[in-house]
Amino acid sequence: MTQAQRKEQIYRAAEHLFSRRGYHATTMREIAATVQIEGGSLYGHISGKYELLYTIVLRASEQFRQATQEVLTGGGSAPEQLHELMRRHVAIVTASVERAAVYHHEWRHLEDEDQTLLKRRRDEYEAAYRQIIRRGVAEGAFVAQDERLASISILSLLNWTYQWYQPEGALAADALADHFYTIVMCGLAPRNDSERSG
Amino acid sequence: MTQAQRKEQIYRAAEHLFSRRGYHATTMREIAATVQIEGGSLYGHISGKYELLYTIVLRASEQFRQATQEVLTGGGSAPEQLHELMRRHVAIVTASVERAAVYHHEWRHLEDEDQTLLKRRRDEYEAAYRQIIRRGVAEGAFVAQDERLASISILSLLNWTYQWYQPEGALAADALADHFYTIVMCGLAPRNDSERSG
């Protein structure tokens, strides 16, 4: 196993333990035991538990940022961009529900400065959804009483996924994102018009 | 202050600290300091930290259970029941976002038997949404490709509320629930028909 592979293995062990037991309750000893190395040897790979938390949370944040940049600069109509961004989000979360759980729960244990960075990133991410919705409303592709609440609603669907999604289950990430997109676009009320988006 | 009032104050302090720092990282000493009593005196009111966690989580669970029982036995159409249940849910969460945070994050620290009870309660709660959606689909009031995903989507909106809702802000609980209901019913796509539910 290379140095890089070992480090990756340590991150995955930390994601697993932090997501189950929380950052505070997890010890370096447990992380070492999970990857089957001596406790002291961990420090040849990482500086400590905080580095693990910081890296896990920032990695997730970076994945979301990259998705928005690619989607926003990639062209397409507002509904197409919304659909694509929802697919990317679900793909990120379902690829590691454990990382997503750490991202959403354990950021509170980051130091103030790191929390500030993370909050800015999250605001930017939410702003990307508002931007798409605003454009869609302007172009007549969306109807929304309140852009912010519409954005929050969509993000709620996407974010909550890590709470219930079974990676070993039959529901593929894209199929789930498409279901979400249909609900967000069409709602539950029957439409008199024959055309349903999605 | 009566014995009951003091106990309530201890629960609120625990909700506050558990929601911010997590169950594991919170000490009885911190809880005592928050309510300004001697650490040892806490044990005159409660048996220990676990009782606090158990009571907070089960109280929230009980509130949700009561809401479904009242709504399901209260008559009304499927859309009316869905709307009312969404209002009740948002009211519970917004009344104490700290309790909701503990309910959603810290249940993992419950003992196995208590987790089993809690999971059963949550399954019953989700089943109530599925039941309302199934009835609505049968009566032609809803269109849903997948009842389970429709239920999960609605619960995602409702559950995520504690993550961003500002109790001191201008958005009232019922107004928020009504926004959610409109999104869930109508979606973002413009309707050719003049009638919009909600």
PDB file of N, CA and C in Angstrom, chain A residues 18-22 24-25 82 104-106 108-109 140-146 148-150 152-154 156-157 159-160 162-164 171 176 179-180 182-193 196-197, chain B residues 18-22 24-25 82 104-106 108-109 133 140-146 148-150 152-154 156-157 159-160 162-164 171 176 179-180 182-193 196-197:
ATOM      1  N   PHE A  18     -16.543   9.116  12.643  1.00  0.00           N
ATOM      2  CA  PHE A  18     -17.135  10.431  12.952  1.00  0.00           C
ATOM      3  C   PHE A  18     -18.643  10.416  12.651  1.00  0.00           C
ATOM      4  N   SER A  19     -19.032   9.762  11.564  1.00  0.00           N
ATOM      5  CA  SER A  19     -20.451   9.791  11.182  1.00  0.00           C
ATOM      6  C   SER A  19     -21.285   8.966  12.156  1.00  0.00           C
ATOM      7  N   ARG A  20     -20.692   7.924  12.748  1.00  0.00           N
ATOM      8  CA  ARG A  20     -21.453   7.066  13.670  1.00  0.00           C
ATOM      9  C   ARG A  20     -21.424   7.586  15.093  1.00  0.00           C
ATOM     10  N   ARG A  21     -20.228   7.982  15.546  1.00  0.00           N
ATOM     11  CA  ARG A  21     -20.056   8.287  16.967  1.00  0.00           C
ATOM     12  C   ARG A  21     -19.874   9.774  17.215  1.00  0.00           C
ATOM     13  N   GLY A  22     -19.644  10.550  16.164  1.00  0.00           N
ATOM     14  CA  GLY A  22     -19.370  11.977  16.346  1.00  0.00           C
ATOM     15  C   GLY A  22     -17.880  12.215  16.489  1.00  0.00           C
ATOM     16  N   HIS A  24     -16.187  14.245  18.540  1.00  0.00           N
ATOM     17  CA  HIS A  24     -15.671  14.297  19.910  1.00  0.00           C
ATOM     18  C   HIS A  24     -15.479  12.918  20.517  1.00  0.00           C
ATOM     19  N   ALA A  25     -16.445  12.041  20.259  1.00  0.00           N
ATOM     20  CA  ALA A  25     -16.422  10.732  20.915  1.00  0.00           C
ATOM     21  C   ALA A  25     -15.431   9.773  20.260  1.00  0.00           C
ATOM     22  N   LEU A  82     -30.722  23.296 -13.252  1.00  0.00           N
ATOM     23  CA  LEU A  82     -31.220  22.821 -11.957  1.00  0.00           C
ATOM     24  C   LEU A  82     -31.165  21.297 -11.898  1.00  0.00           C
ATOM     25  N   HIS A 104     -22.349  17.574   7.329  1.00  0.00           N
ATOM     26  CA  HIS A 104     -23.526  18.286   7.835  1.00  0.00           C
ATOM     27  C   HIS A 104     -23.586  18.372   9.352  1.00  0.00           C
ATOM     28  N   HIS A 105     -23.002  17.414  10.065  1.00  0.00           N
ATOM     29  CA  HIS A 105     -23.130  17.415  11.529  1.00  0.00           C
ATOM     30  C   HIS A 105     -21.913  17.950  12.244  1.00  0.00           C
ATOM     31  N   GLU A 106     -20.736  17.587  11.755  1.00  0.00           N
ATOM     32  CA  GLU A 106     -19.548  17.766  12.587  1.00  0.00           C
ATOM     33  C   GLU A 106     -18.806  19.077  12.310  1.00  0.00           C
ATOM     34  N   ARG A 108     -19.595  21.824  13.151  1.00  0.00           N
ATOM     35  CA  ARG A 108     -19.667  22.645  14.370  1.00  0.00           C
ATOM     36  C   ARG A 108     -18.407  22.536  15.210  1.00  0.00           C
ATOM     37  N   HIS A 109     -17.649  21.469  15.007  1.00  0.00           N
ATOM     38  CA  HIS A 109     -16.428  21.281  15.793  1.00  0.00           C
ATOM     39  C   HIS A 109     -15.202  21.890  15.115  1.00  0.00           C
ATOM     40  N   GLY A 140     -39.664  32.593 -17.455  1.00  0.00           N
ATOM     41  CA  GLY A 140     -40.978  31.946 -17.487  1.00  0.00           C
ATOM     42  C   GLY A 140     -40.931  30.435 -17.386  1.00  0.00           C
ATOM     43  N   ALA A 141     -39.752  29.895 -17.020  1.00  0.00           N
ATOM     44  CA  ALA A 141     -39.629  28.441 -16.905  1.00  0.00           C
ATOM     45  C   ALA A 141     -40.010  27.946 -15.514  1.00  0.00           C
ATOM     46  N   PHE A 142     -39.934  28.846 -14.525  1.00  0.00           N
ATOM     47  CA  PHE A 142     -40.324  28.493 -13.153  1.00  0.00           C
ATOM     48  C   PHE A 142     -41.335  29.505 -12.641  1.00  0.00           C
ATOM     49  N   VAL A 143     -42.171  29.022 -11.718  1.00  0.00           N
ATOM     50  CA  VAL A 143     -42.998  29.913 -10.910  1.00  0.00           C
ATOM     51  C   VAL A 143     -42.548  29.714  -9.468  1.00  0.00           C
ATOM     52  N   ALA A 144     -42.134  30.777  -8.796  1.00  0.00           N
ATOM     53  CA  ALA A 144     -41.734  30.630  -7.385  1.00  0.00           C
ATOM     54  C   ALA A 144     -42.152  31.868  -6.628  1.00  0.00           C
ATOM     55  N   GLN A 145     -42.913  31.655  -5.555  1.00  0.00           N
ATOM     56  CA  GLN A 145     -43.348  32.775  -4.707  1.00  0.00           C
ATOM     57  C   GLN A 145     -42.147  33.435  -4.057  1.00  0.00           C
ATOM     58  N   ASP A 146     -41.163  32.605  -3.710  1.00  0.00           N
ATOM     59  CA  ASP A 146     -40.046  33.083  -2.900  1.00  0.00           C
ATOM     60  C   ASP A 146     -38.823  32.266  -3.321  1.00  0.00           C
ATOM     61  N   ARG A 148     -35.759  32.256  -2.282  1.00  0.00           N
ATOM     62  CA  ARG A 148     -34.938  31.703  -1.208  1.00  0.00           C
ATOM     63  C   ARG A 148     -35.571  30.433  -0.659  1.00  0.00           C
ATOM     64  N   LEU A 149     -36.883  30.474  -0.408  1.00  0.00           N
ATOM     65  CA  LEU A 149     -37.529  29.281   0.133  1.00  0.00           C
ATOM     66  C   LEU A 149     -37.567  28.152  -0.888  1.00  0.00           C
ATOM     67  N   ALA A 150     -37.658  28.510  -2.154  1.00  0.00           N
ATOM     68  CA  ALA A 150     -37.598  27.471  -3.187  1.00  0.00           C
ATOM     69  C   ALA A 150     -36.221  26.812  -3.171  1.00  0.00           C
ATOM     70  N   ILE A 152     -34.061  26.697  -0.649  1.00  0.00           N
ATOM     71  CA  ILE A 152     -33.919  25.922   0.590  1.00  0.00           C
ATOM     72  C   ILE A 152     -34.683  24.605   0.480  1.00  0.00           C
ATOM     73  N   SER A 153     -35.850  24.648  -0.137  1.00  0.00           N
ATOM     74  CA  SER A 153     -36.646  23.427  -0.277  1.00  0.00           C
ATOM     75  C   SER A 153     -35.900  22.383  -1.097  1.00  0.00           C
ATOM     76  N   ILE A 154     -35.323  22.823  -2.209  1.00  0.00           N
ATOM     77  CA  ILE A 154     -34.587  21.890  -3.068  1.00  0.00           C
ATOM     78  C   ILE A 154     -33.380  21.339  -2.314  1.00  0.00           C
ATOM     79  N   SER A 156     -33.035  21.041   0.822  1.00  0.00           N
ATOM     80  CA  SER A 156     -33.478  20.152   1.900  1.00  0.00           C
ATOM     81  C   SER A 156     -33.623  18.720   1.392  1.00  0.00           C
ATOM     82  N   LEU A 157     -34.269  18.588   0.239  1.00  0.00           N
ATOM     83  CA  LEU A 157     -34.416  17.255  -0.376  1.00  0.00           C
ATOM     84  C   LEU A 157     -33.058  16.607  -0.574  1.00  0.00           C
ATOM     85  N   ASN A 159     -29.994  17.472   0.654  1.00  0.00           N
ATOM     86  CA  ASN A 159     -29.146  17.305   1.838  1.00  0.00           C
ATOM     87  C   ASN A 159     -29.603  16.162   2.727  1.00  0.00           C
ATOM     88  N   TRP A 160     -30.923  15.996   2.846  1.00  0.00           N
ATOM     89  CA  TRP A 160     -31.441  14.989   3.766  1.00  0.00           C
ATOM     90  C   TRP A 160     -31.126  13.561   3.308  1.00  0.00           C
ATOM     91  N   TYR A 162     -28.566  11.789   2.852  1.00  0.00           N
ATOM     92  CA  TYR A 162     -27.622  10.945   3.605  1.00  0.00           C
ATOM     93  C   TYR A 162     -28.280  10.308   4.813  1.00  0.00           C
ATOM     94  N   GLN A 163     -29.411  10.859   5.251  1.00  0.00           N
ATOM     95  CA  GLN A 163     -30.071  10.329   6.452  1.00  0.00           C
ATOM     96  C   GLN A 163     -30.780   8.999   6.197  1.00  0.00           C
ATOM     97  N   TRP A 164     -31.143   8.743   4.968  1.00  0.00           N
ATOM     98  CA  TRP A 164     -31.952   7.540   4.728  1.00  0.00           C
ATOM     99  C   TRP A 164     -31.442   6.684   3.561  1.00  0.00           C
ATOM    100  N   LEU A 171     -31.845   1.689  -5.451  1.00  0.00           N
ATOM    101  CA  LEU A 171     -32.148   3.012  -6.002  1.00  0.00           C
ATOM    102  C   LEU A 171     -30.851   3.720  -6.437  1.00  0.00           C
ATOM    103  N   LEU A 176     -32.780   8.638  -8.322  1.00  0.00           N
ATOM    104  CA  LEU A 176     -33.255   9.403  -7.171  1.00  0.00           C
ATOM    105  C   LEU A 176     -33.299  10.899  -7.499  1.00  0.00           C
ATOM    106  N   HIS A 179     -36.255  11.639  -9.622  1.00  0.00           N
ATOM    107  CA  HIS A 179     -37.492  11.668  -8.826  1.00  0.00           C
ATOM    108  C   HIS A 179     -37.637  13.017  -8.122  1.00  0.00           C
ATOM    109  N   PHE A 180     -36.561  13.429  -7.481  1.00  0.00           N
ATOM    110  CA  PHE A 180     -36.578  14.713  -6.773  1.00  0.00           C
ATOM    111  C   PHE A 180     -36.908  15.847  -7.747  1.00  0.00           C
ATOM    112  N   THR A 182     -38.552  15.768 -10.526  1.00  0.00           N
ATOM    113  CA  THR A 182     -39.957  15.723 -10.940  1.00  0.00           C
ATOM    114  C   THR A 182     -40.861  16.297  -9.847  1.00  0.00           C
ATOM    115  N   ILE A 183     -40.579  15.920  -8.601  1.00  0.00           N
ATOM    116  CA  ILE A 183     -41.393  16.457  -7.502  1.00  0.00           C
ATOM    117  C   ILE A 183     -41.231  17.975  -7.416  1.00  0.00           C
ATOM    118  N   VAL A 184     -39.987  18.431  -7.510  1.00  0.00           N
ATOM    119  CA  VAL A 184     -39.714  19.871  -7.421  1.00  0.00           C
ATOM    120  C   VAL A 184     -40.358  20.621  -8.587  1.00  0.00           C
ATOM    121  N   MET A 185     -40.342  20.046  -9.754  1.00  0.00           N
ATOM    122  CA  MET A 185     -40.908  20.732 -10.918  1.00  0.00           C
ATOM    123  C   MET A 185     -42.426  20.626 -10.965  1.00  0.00           C
ATOM    124  N   CYS A 186     -42.939  19.446 -10.723  1.00  0.00           N
ATOM    125  CA  CYS A 186     -44.361  19.205 -10.999  1.00  0.00           C
ATOM    126  C   CYS A 186     -45.246  19.205  -9.756  1.00  0.00           C
ATOM    127  N   GLY A 187     -44.680  18.897  -8.606  1.00  0.00           N
ATOM    128  CA  GLY A 187     -45.518  18.808  -7.415  1.00  0.00           C
ATOM    129  C   GLY A 187     -46.448  17.612  -7.479  1.00  0.00           C
ATOM    130  N   LEU A 188     -47.283  17.505  -6.451  1.00  0.00           N
ATOM    131  CA  LEU A 188     -48.166  16.341  -6.352  1.00  0.00           C
ATOM    132  C   LEU A 188     -49.542  16.584  -6.965  1.00  0.00           C
ATOM    133  N   ALA A 189     -49.918  17.835  -7.140  1.00  0.00           N
ATOM    134  CA  ALA A 189     -51.264  18.112  -7.638  1.00  0.00           C
ATOM    135  C   ALA A 189     -51.362  17.743  -9.121  1.00  0.00           C
ATOM    136  N   PRO A 190     -52.455  17.105  -9.510  1.00  0.00           N
ATOM    137  CA  PRO A 190     -52.613  16.747 -10.927  1.00  0.00           C
ATOM    138  C   PRO A 190     -52.615  18.015 -11.777  1.00  0.00           C
ATOM    139  N   ARG A 191     -52.088  17.900 -12.973  1.00  0.00           N
ATOM    140  CA  ARG A 191     -52.073  19.039 -13.894  1.00  0.00           C
ATOM    141  C   ARG A 191     -53.137  18.828 -14.951  1.00  0.00           C
ATOM    142  N   ASN A 192     -53.838  19.896 -15.242  1.00  0.00           N
ATOM    143  CA  ASN A 192     -54.828  19.800 -16.323  1.00  0.00           C
ATOM    144  C   ASN A 192     -54.146  19.727 -17.678  1.00  0.00           C
ATOM    145  N   ASP A 193     -52.978  20.435 -17.774  1.00  0.00           N
ATOM    146  CA  ASP A 193     -52.277  20.400 -19.049  1.00  0.00           C
ATOM    147  C   ASP A 193     -51.633  19.040 -19.238  1.00  0.00           C
ATOM    148  N   ARG A 196     -45.994  17.357 -18.818  1.00  0.00           N
ATOM    149  CA  ARG A 196     -45.330  17.372 -17.513  1.00  0.00           C
ATOM    150  C   ARG A 196     -43.831  17.465 -17.746  1.00  0.00           C
ATOM    151  N   SER A 197     -43.207  18.440 -17.128  1.00  0.00           N
ATOM    152  CA  SER A 197     -41.752  18.576 -17.280  1.00  0.00           C
ATOM    153  C   SER A 197     -41.059  17.444 -16.541  1.00  0.00           C
TER     154      SER A 197
ATOM    155  N   PHE B  18     -26.461  19.930  23.989  1.00  0.00           N
ATOM    156  CA  PHE B  18     -26.373  18.749  23.112  1.00  0.00           C
ATOM    157  C   PHE B  18     -26.443  19.180  21.644  1.00  0.00           C
ATOM    158  N   SER B  19     -27.296  20.163  21.335  1.00  0.00           N
ATOM    159  CA  SER B  19     -27.456  20.573  19.934  1.00  0.00           C
ATOM    160  C   SER B  19     -26.210  21.281  19.421  1.00  0.00           C
ATOM    161  N   ARG B  20     -25.499  21.970  20.306  1.00  0.00           N
ATOM    162  CA  ARG B  20     -24.307  22.709  19.869  1.00  0.00           C
ATOM    163  C   ARG B  20     -23.053  21.853  19.875  1.00  0.00           C
ATOM    164  N   ARG B  21     -22.885  21.083  20.952  1.00  0.00           N
ATOM    165  CA  ARG B  21     -21.614  20.402  21.163  1.00  0.00           C
ATOM    166  C   ARG B  21     -21.728  18.897  20.975  1.00  0.00           C
ATOM    167  N   GLY B  22     -22.953  18.399  20.907  1.00  0.00           N
ATOM    168  CA  GLY B  22     -23.142  16.950  20.830  1.00  0.00           C
ATOM    169  C   GLY B  22     -23.264  16.351  22.226  1.00  0.00           C
ATOM    170  N   HIS B  24     -21.992  13.517  23.518  1.00  0.00           N
ATOM    171  CA  HIS B  24     -20.761  13.004  24.114  1.00  0.00           C
ATOM    172  C   HIS B  24     -19.894  14.113  24.694  1.00  0.00           C
ATOM    173  N   ALA B  25     -19.806  15.232  23.966  1.00  0.00           N
ATOM    174  CA  ALA B  25     -18.874  16.289  24.373  1.00  0.00           C
ATOM    175  C   ALA B  25     -19.429  17.134  25.524  1.00  0.00           C
ATOM    176  N   LEU B  82     -52.598  16.407   4.559  1.00  0.00           N
ATOM    177  CA  LEU B  82     -51.170  16.631   4.318  1.00  0.00           C
ATOM    178  C   LEU B  82     -50.772  18.035   4.760  1.00  0.00           C
ATOM    179  N   HIS B 104     -32.666  14.645  15.805  1.00  0.00           N
ATOM    180  CA  HIS B 104     -32.164  14.114  14.531  1.00  0.00           C
ATOM    181  C   HIS B 104     -30.717  13.663  14.569  1.00  0.00           C
ATOM    182  N   HIS B 105     -29.909  14.238  15.454  1.00  0.00           N
ATOM    183  CA  HIS B 105     -28.476  13.896  15.445  1.00  0.00           C
ATOM    184  C   HIS B 105     -28.077  12.933  16.547  1.00  0.00           C
ATOM    185  N   GLU B 106     -28.635  13.124  17.712  1.00  0.00           N
ATOM    186  CA  GLU B 106     -28.052  12.474  18.889  1.00  0.00           C
ATOM    187  C   GLU B 106     -28.716  11.154  19.252  1.00  0.00           C
ATOM    188  N   ARG B 108     -28.398   8.560  17.864  1.00  0.00           N
ATOM    189  CA  ARG B 108     -27.403   7.485  17.685  1.00  0.00           C
ATOM    190  C   ARG B 108     -26.757   7.084  18.996  1.00  0.00           C
ATOM    191  N   HIS B 109     -26.820   7.956  19.991  1.00  0.00           N
ATOM    192  CA  HIS B 109     -26.193   7.652  21.269  1.00  0.00           C
ATOM    193  C   HIS B 109     -27.165   6.981  22.240  1.00  0.00           C
ATOM    194  N   ILE B 133     -50.719  10.062   1.176  1.00  0.00           N
ATOM    195  CA  ILE B 133     -50.412  10.189  -0.255  1.00  0.00           C
ATOM    196  C   ILE B 133     -51.131   9.101  -1.056  1.00  0.00           C
ATOM    197  N   GLY B 140     -57.489  10.738  -6.761  1.00  0.00           N
ATOM    198  CA  GLY B 140     -57.183  11.658  -7.862  1.00  0.00           C
ATOM    199  C   GLY B 140     -56.741  13.041  -7.425  1.00  0.00           C
ATOM    200  N   ALA B 141     -56.437  13.189  -6.124  1.00  0.00           N
ATOM    201  CA  ALA B 141     -56.006  14.510  -5.626  1.00  0.00           C
ATOM    202  C   ALA B 141     -54.498  14.692  -5.759  1.00  0.00           C
ATOM    203  N   PHE B 142     -53.767  13.595  -5.830  1.00  0.00           N
ATOM    204  CA  PHE B 142     -52.313  13.654  -6.003  1.00  0.00           C
ATOM    205  C   PHE B 142     -51.899  12.802  -7.197  1.00  0.00           C
ATOM    206  N   VAL B 143     -50.775  13.205  -7.791  1.00  0.00           N
ATOM    207  CA  VAL B 143     -50.083  12.355  -8.750  1.00  0.00           C
ATOM    208  C   VAL B 143     -48.710  12.078  -8.143  1.00  0.00           C
ATOM    209  N   ALA B 144     -48.352  10.811  -7.965  1.00  0.00           N
ATOM    210  CA  ALA B 144     -47.022  10.497  -7.425  1.00  0.00           C
ATOM    211  C   ALA B 144     -46.501   9.235  -8.091  1.00  0.00           C
ATOM    212  N   GLN B 145     -45.318   9.340  -8.668  1.00  0.00           N
ATOM    213  CA  GLN B 145     -44.692   8.169  -9.296  1.00  0.00           C
ATOM    214  C   GLN B 145     -44.380   7.114  -8.259  1.00  0.00           C
ATOM    215  N   ASP B 146     -44.009   7.579  -7.069  1.00  0.00           N
ATOM    216  CA  ASP B 146     -43.501   6.671  -6.043  1.00  0.00           C
ATOM    217  C   ASP B 146     -43.888   7.270  -4.692  1.00  0.00           C
ATOM    218  N   ARG B 148     -43.323   6.330  -1.660  1.00  0.00           N
ATOM    219  CA  ARG B 148     -42.285   6.375  -0.634  1.00  0.00           C
ATOM    220  C   ARG B 148     -41.372   7.578  -0.869  1.00  0.00           C
ATOM    221  N   LEU B 149     -40.963   7.785  -2.127  1.00  0.00           N
ATOM    222  CA  LEU B 149     -40.077   8.915  -2.394  1.00  0.00           C
ATOM    223  C   LEU B 149     -40.809  10.246  -2.219  1.00  0.00           C
ATOM    224  N   ALA B 150     -42.088  10.255  -2.516  1.00  0.00           N
ATOM    225  CA  ALA B 150     -42.859  11.478  -2.280  1.00  0.00           C
ATOM    226  C   ALA B 150     -42.896  11.784  -0.781  1.00  0.00           C
ATOM    227  N   ILE B 152     -40.735  10.749   1.539  1.00  0.00           N
ATOM    228  CA  ILE B 152     -39.385  11.127   1.969  1.00  0.00           C
ATOM    229  C   ILE B 152     -39.084  12.569   1.566  1.00  0.00           C
ATOM    230  N   SER B 153     -39.521  12.964   0.386  1.00  0.00           N
ATOM    231  CA  SER B 153     -39.259  14.327  -0.075  1.00  0.00           C
ATOM    232  C   SER B 153     -39.925  15.353   0.838  1.00  0.00           C
ATOM    233  N   ILE B 154     -41.180  15.079   1.182  1.00  0.00           N
ATOM    234  CA  ILE B 154     -41.905  16.011   2.050  1.00  0.00           C
ATOM    235  C   ILE B 154     -41.237  16.067   3.425  1.00  0.00           C
ATOM    236  N   SER B 156     -38.183  15.470   4.095  1.00  0.00           N
ATOM    237  CA  SER B 156     -36.882  16.130   3.985  1.00  0.00           C
ATOM    238  C   SER B 156     -37.032  17.633   4.167  1.00  0.00           C
ATOM    239  N   LEU B 157     -38.005  18.215   3.467  1.00  0.00           N
ATOM    240  CA  LEU B 157     -38.282  19.652   3.619  1.00  0.00           C
ATOM    241  C   LEU B 157     -38.522  19.993   5.077  1.00  0.00           C
ATOM    242  N   ASN B 159     -37.979  18.169   7.908  1.00  0.00           N
ATOM    243  CA  ASN B 159     -36.927  17.835   8.873  1.00  0.00           C
ATOM    244  C   ASN B 159     -35.744  18.787   8.791  1.00  0.00           C
ATOM    245  N   TRP B 160     -35.408  19.208   7.567  1.00  0.00           N
ATOM    246  CA  TRP B 160     -34.211  20.045   7.404  1.00  0.00           C
ATOM    247  C   TRP B 160     -34.375  21.434   8.030  1.00  0.00           C
ATOM    248  N   TYR B 162     -34.782  22.632  10.911  1.00  0.00           N
ATOM    249  CA  TYR B 162     -34.000  23.013  12.100  1.00  0.00           C
ATOM    250  C   TYR B 162     -32.593  23.461  11.722  1.00  0.00           C
ATOM    251  N   GLN B 163     -32.124  23.096  10.535  1.00  0.00           N
ATOM    252  CA  GLN B 163     -30.759  23.437  10.131  1.00  0.00           C
ATOM    253  C   GLN B 163     -30.608  24.916   9.771  1.00  0.00           C
ATOM    254  N   TRP B 164     -31.681  25.564   9.381  1.00  0.00           N
ATOM    255  CA  TRP B 164     -31.538  26.932   8.888  1.00  0.00           C
ATOM    256  C   TRP B 164     -32.543  27.908   9.500  1.00  0.00           C
ATOM    257  N   LEU B 171     -40.043  34.983   9.631  1.00  0.00           N
ATOM    258  CA  LEU B 171     -40.834  33.948   8.959  1.00  0.00           C
ATOM    259  C   LEU B 171     -41.586  33.106   9.987  1.00  0.00           C
ATOM    260  N   LEU B 176     -44.234  29.392   6.726  1.00  0.00           N
ATOM    261  CA  LEU B 176     -43.233  28.487   6.168  1.00  0.00           C
ATOM    262  C   LEU B 176     -43.887  27.182   5.717  1.00  0.00           C
ATOM    263  N   HIS B 179     -45.649  27.704   2.501  1.00  0.00           N
ATOM    264  CA  HIS B 179     -44.708  27.741   1.377  1.00  0.00           C
ATOM    265  C   HIS B 179     -44.321  26.326   0.951  1.00  0.00           C
ATOM    266  N   PHE B 180     -43.953  25.518   1.938  1.00  0.00           N
ATOM    267  CA  PHE B 180     -43.561  24.135   1.653  1.00  0.00           C
ATOM    268  C   PHE B 180     -44.708  23.393   0.959  1.00  0.00           C
ATOM    269  N   THR B 182     -47.139  24.564  -0.813  1.00  0.00           N
ATOM    270  CA  THR B 182     -47.329  25.020  -2.194  1.00  0.00           C
ATOM    271  C   THR B 182     -46.278  24.406  -3.124  1.00  0.00           C
ATOM    272  N   ILE B 183     -45.029  24.371  -2.663  1.00  0.00           N
ATOM    273  CA  ILE B 183     -43.972  23.768  -3.489  1.00  0.00           C
ATOM    274  C   ILE B 183     -44.261  22.284  -3.709  1.00  0.00           C
ATOM    275  N   VAL B 184     -44.630  21.604  -2.634  1.00  0.00           N
ATOM    276  CA  VAL B 184     -44.902  20.166  -2.736  1.00  0.00           C
ATOM    277  C   VAL B 184     -46.104  19.905  -3.643  1.00  0.00           C
ATOM    278  N   MET B 185     -47.104  20.740  -3.573  1.00  0.00           N
ATOM    279  CA  MET B 185     -48.309  20.523  -4.386  1.00  0.00           C
ATOM    280  C   MET B 185     -48.106  20.974  -5.829  1.00  0.00           C
ATOM    281  N   CYS B 186     -47.538  22.158  -5.999  1.00  0.00           N
ATOM    282  CA  CYS B 186     -47.549  22.778  -7.330  1.00  0.00           C
ATOM    283  C   CYS B 186     -46.231  22.661  -8.074  1.00  0.00           C
ATOM    284  N   GLY B 187     -45.125  22.498  -7.369  1.00  0.00           N
ATOM    285  CA  GLY B 187     -43.834  22.467  -8.045  1.00  0.00           C
ATOM    286  C   GLY B 187     -43.494  23.828  -8.641  1.00  0.00           C
ATOM    287  N   LEU B 188     -42.363  23.855  -9.331  1.00  0.00           N
ATOM    288  CA  LEU B 188     -41.876  25.123  -9.890  1.00  0.00           C
ATOM    289  C   LEU B 188     -42.328  25.359 -11.326  1.00  0.00           C
ATOM    290  N   ALA B 189     -42.711  24.321 -12.010  1.00  0.00           N
ATOM    291  CA  ALA B 189     -43.081  24.490 -13.420  1.00  0.00           C
ATOM    292  C   ALA B 189     -44.406  25.233 -13.530  1.00  0.00           C
ATOM    293  N   PRO B 190     -44.488  26.189 -14.455  1.00  0.00           N
ATOM    294  CA  PRO B 190     -45.742  26.924 -14.615  1.00  0.00           C
ATOM    295  C   PRO B 190     -46.867  25.961 -15.013  1.00  0.00           C
ATOM    296  N   ARG B 191     -48.066  26.271 -14.560  1.00  0.00           N
ATOM    297  CA  ARG B 191     -49.225  25.450 -14.908  1.00  0.00           C
ATOM    298  C   ARG B 191     -50.049  26.181 -15.956  1.00  0.00           C
ATOM    299  N   ASN B 192     -50.500  25.434 -16.920  1.00  0.00           N
ATOM    300  CA  ASN B 192     -51.394  26.042 -17.919  1.00  0.00           C
ATOM    301  C   ASN B 192     -52.768  26.289 -17.339  1.00  0.00           C
ATOM    302  N   ASP B 193     -53.172  25.413 -16.399  1.00  0.00           N
ATOM    303  CA  ASP B 193     -54.486  25.611 -15.802  1.00  0.00           C
ATOM    304  C   ASP B 193     -54.423  26.785 -14.832  1.00  0.00           C
ATOM    305  N   ARG B 196     -54.362  26.981  -8.943  1.00  0.00           N
ATOM    306  CA  ARG B 196     -53.211  26.466  -8.198  1.00  0.00           C
ATOM    307  C   ARG B 196     -53.681  26.099  -6.801  1.00  0.00           C
ATOM    308  N   SER B 197     -53.400  24.884  -6.398  1.00  0.00           N
ATOM    309  CA  SER B 197     -53.810  24.465  -5.059  1.00  0.00           C
ATOM    310  C   SER B 197     -52.955  25.171  -4.019  1.00  0.00           C
TER     311      SER B 197
END
